[in-house]
Short mmCIF file of C-alpha atoms in Angstrom, two decimals:
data_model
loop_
_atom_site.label_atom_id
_atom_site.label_comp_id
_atom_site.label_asym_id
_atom_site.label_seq_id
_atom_site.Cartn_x
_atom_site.Cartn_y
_atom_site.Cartn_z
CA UNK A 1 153.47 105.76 35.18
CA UNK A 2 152.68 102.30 35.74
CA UNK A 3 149.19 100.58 35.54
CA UNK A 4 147.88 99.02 38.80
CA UNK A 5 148.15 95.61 37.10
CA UNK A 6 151.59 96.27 35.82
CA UNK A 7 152.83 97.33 39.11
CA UNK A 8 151.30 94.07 40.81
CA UNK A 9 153.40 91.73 38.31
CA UNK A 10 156.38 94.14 39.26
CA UNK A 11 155.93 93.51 43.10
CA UNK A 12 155.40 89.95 42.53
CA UNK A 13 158.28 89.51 40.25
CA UNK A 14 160.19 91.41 42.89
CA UNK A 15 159.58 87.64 45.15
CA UNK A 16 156.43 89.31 47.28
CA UNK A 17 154.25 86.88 48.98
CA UNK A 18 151.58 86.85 51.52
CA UNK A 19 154.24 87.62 53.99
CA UNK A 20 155.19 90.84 52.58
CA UNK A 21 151.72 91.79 51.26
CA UNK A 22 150.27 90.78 54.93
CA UNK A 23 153.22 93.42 57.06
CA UNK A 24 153.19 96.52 53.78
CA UNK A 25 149.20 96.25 53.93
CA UNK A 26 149.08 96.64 57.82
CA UNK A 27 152.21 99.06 58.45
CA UNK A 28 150.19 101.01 56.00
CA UNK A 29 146.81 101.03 57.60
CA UNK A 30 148.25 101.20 61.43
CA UNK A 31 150.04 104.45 59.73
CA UNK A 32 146.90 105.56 58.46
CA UNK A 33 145.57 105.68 61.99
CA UNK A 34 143.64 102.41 61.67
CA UNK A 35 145.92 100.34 63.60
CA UNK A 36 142.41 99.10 66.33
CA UNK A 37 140.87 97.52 63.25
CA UNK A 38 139.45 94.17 63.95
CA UNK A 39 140.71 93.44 60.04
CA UNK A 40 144.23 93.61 61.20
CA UNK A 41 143.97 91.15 63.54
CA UNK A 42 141.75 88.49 61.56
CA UNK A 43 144.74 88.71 58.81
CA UNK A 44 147.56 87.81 61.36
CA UNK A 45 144.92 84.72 62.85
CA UNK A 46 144.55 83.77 58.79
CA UNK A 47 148.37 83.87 58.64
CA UNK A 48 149.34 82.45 61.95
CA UNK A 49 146.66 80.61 63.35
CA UNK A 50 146.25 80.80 66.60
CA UNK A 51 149.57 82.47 67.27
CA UNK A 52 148.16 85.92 65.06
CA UNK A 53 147.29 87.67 67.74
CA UNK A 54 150.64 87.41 69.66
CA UNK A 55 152.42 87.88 65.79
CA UNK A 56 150.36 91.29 65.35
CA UNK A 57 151.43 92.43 68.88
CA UNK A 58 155.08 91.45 68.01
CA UNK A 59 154.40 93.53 64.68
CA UNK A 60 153.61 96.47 66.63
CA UNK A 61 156.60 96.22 69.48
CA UNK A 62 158.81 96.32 66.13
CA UNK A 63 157.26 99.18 64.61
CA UNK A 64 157.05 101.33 68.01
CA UNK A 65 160.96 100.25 67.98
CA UNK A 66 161.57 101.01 64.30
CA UNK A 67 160.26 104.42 64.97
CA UNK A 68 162.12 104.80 68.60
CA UNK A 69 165.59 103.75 66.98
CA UNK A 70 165.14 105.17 63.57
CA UNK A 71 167.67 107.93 62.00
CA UNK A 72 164.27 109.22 60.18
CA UNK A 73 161.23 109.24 59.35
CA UNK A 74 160.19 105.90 56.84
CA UNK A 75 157.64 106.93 53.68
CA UNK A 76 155.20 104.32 53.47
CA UNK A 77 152.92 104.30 50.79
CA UNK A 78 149.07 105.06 51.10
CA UNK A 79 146.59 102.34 51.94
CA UNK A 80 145.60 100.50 48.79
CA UNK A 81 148.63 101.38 46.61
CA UNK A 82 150.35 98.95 45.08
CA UNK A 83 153.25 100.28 44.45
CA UNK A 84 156.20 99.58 47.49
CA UNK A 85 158.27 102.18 48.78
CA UNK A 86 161.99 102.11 48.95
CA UNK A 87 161.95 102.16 52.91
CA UNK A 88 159.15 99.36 52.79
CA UNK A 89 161.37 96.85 50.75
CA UNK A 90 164.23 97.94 53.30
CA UNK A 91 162.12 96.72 55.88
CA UNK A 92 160.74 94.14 54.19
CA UNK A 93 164.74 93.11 53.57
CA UNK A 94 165.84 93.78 56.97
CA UNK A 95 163.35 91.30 57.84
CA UNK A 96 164.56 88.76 55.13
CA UNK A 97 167.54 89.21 56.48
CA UNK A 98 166.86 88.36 59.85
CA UNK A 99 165.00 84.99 59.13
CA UNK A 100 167.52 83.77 56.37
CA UNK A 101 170.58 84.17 59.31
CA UNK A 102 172.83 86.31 56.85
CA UNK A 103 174.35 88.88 59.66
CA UNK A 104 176.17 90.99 57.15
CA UNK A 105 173.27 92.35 55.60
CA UNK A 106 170.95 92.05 58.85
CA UNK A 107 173.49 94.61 60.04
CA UNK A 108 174.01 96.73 57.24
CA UNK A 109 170.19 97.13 57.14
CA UNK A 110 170.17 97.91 60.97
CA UNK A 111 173.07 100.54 60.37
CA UNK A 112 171.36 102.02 57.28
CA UNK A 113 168.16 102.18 59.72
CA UNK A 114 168.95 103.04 62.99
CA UNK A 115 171.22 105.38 65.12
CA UNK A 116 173.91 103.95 66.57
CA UNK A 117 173.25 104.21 70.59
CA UNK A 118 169.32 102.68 69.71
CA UNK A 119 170.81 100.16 67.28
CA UNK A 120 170.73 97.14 69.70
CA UNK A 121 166.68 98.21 70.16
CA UNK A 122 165.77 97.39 66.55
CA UNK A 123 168.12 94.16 66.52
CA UNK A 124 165.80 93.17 69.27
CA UNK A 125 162.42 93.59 67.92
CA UNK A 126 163.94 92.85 64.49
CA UNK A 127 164.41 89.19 65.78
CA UNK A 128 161.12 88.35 67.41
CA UNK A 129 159.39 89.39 64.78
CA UNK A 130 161.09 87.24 61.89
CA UNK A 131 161.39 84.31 64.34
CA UNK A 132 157.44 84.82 64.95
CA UNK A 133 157.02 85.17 60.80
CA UNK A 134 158.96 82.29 60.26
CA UNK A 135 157.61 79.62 63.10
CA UNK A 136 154.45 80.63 61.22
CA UNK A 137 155.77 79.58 57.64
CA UNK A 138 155.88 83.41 56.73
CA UNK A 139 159.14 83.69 55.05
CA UNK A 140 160.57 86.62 53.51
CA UNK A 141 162.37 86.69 50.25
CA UNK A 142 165.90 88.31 50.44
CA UNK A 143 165.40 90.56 47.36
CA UNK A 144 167.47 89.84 43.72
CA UNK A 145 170.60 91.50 43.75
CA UNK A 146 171.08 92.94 40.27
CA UNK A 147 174.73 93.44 40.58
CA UNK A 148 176.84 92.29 37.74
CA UNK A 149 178.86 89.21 37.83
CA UNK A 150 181.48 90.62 35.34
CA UNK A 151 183.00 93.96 34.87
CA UNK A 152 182.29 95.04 31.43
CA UNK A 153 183.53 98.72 30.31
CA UNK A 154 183.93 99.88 27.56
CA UNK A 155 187.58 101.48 26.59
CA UNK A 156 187.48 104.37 25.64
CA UNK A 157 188.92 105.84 22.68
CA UNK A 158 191.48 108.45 22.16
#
């Protein structure tokens, strides 16, 4: 098990800024049933200036729409934890993917996410939400792929 210090340097080594910390932290407290706290809203205005309270509304219309168009139910981790979960950082990469304009793996994360007929829902909210992130300097980091750039096996012996 990691330590709650160890799991922070994980997450940050992982490329996590404010941007991610900012949507994880209030996905997880609007899941929590906390969504009408005046907290929420003060940390999109920090964020976004003037535009946070338009940005947290646009947060919401994608998460009603992530839920609408969804092929399950997403784990989200409890409020406080620092630990991501693996359907956060798909999110969270979805998103990337929207803002960085790389349409192979916007739609492979909308496939992975969505059913089919409600796809075009997601794409929707999906794109006014990273355009609102990123006119507001909130970019998402694509994560690190960790795929090897060579094919090393071993041969095996007879």
């Amino acid at each position: 098990m990691m330590g709650p210090v160890a799991a922070l340097a994980a997450e940050n080594a992982l490329g996590f800024g404010y941007g991610e910390h900012l949507l994880v932290w209030s996905w997880r407290r609007i899941g929590s049933g906390h969504g009408e706290c005046p907290l929420l809203v003060d940390q999109f205005i920090d964020a976004c200036g003037e535009d946070g309270p338009e940005v947290f509304v646009t947060f919401g219309i994608f998460l009603k729409a992530l839920a609408f168009a969804g092929r399950r139910r997403l784990t989200i981790g409890p409020p406080g934890c620092l630990l991501v979960t693996a359907d956060e950082r798909q999110v969270l990469t979805l998103l990337a993917a929207a803002q960085s304009e790389t349409p192979a793996l916007l739609e492979a994360n909308l496939r992975w996410l969505a059913r089919p007929d409600q796809r075009h829902v997601l794409q929707i909210a999906t794109g006014a939400l990273a355009t609102a992130l990123k006119v507001n300097d909130l970019r998402l980091a694509l994560p690190a792929t960790h795929a090897p750039t060579v094919c090393e096996r071993k041969l095996a012996v007879a």
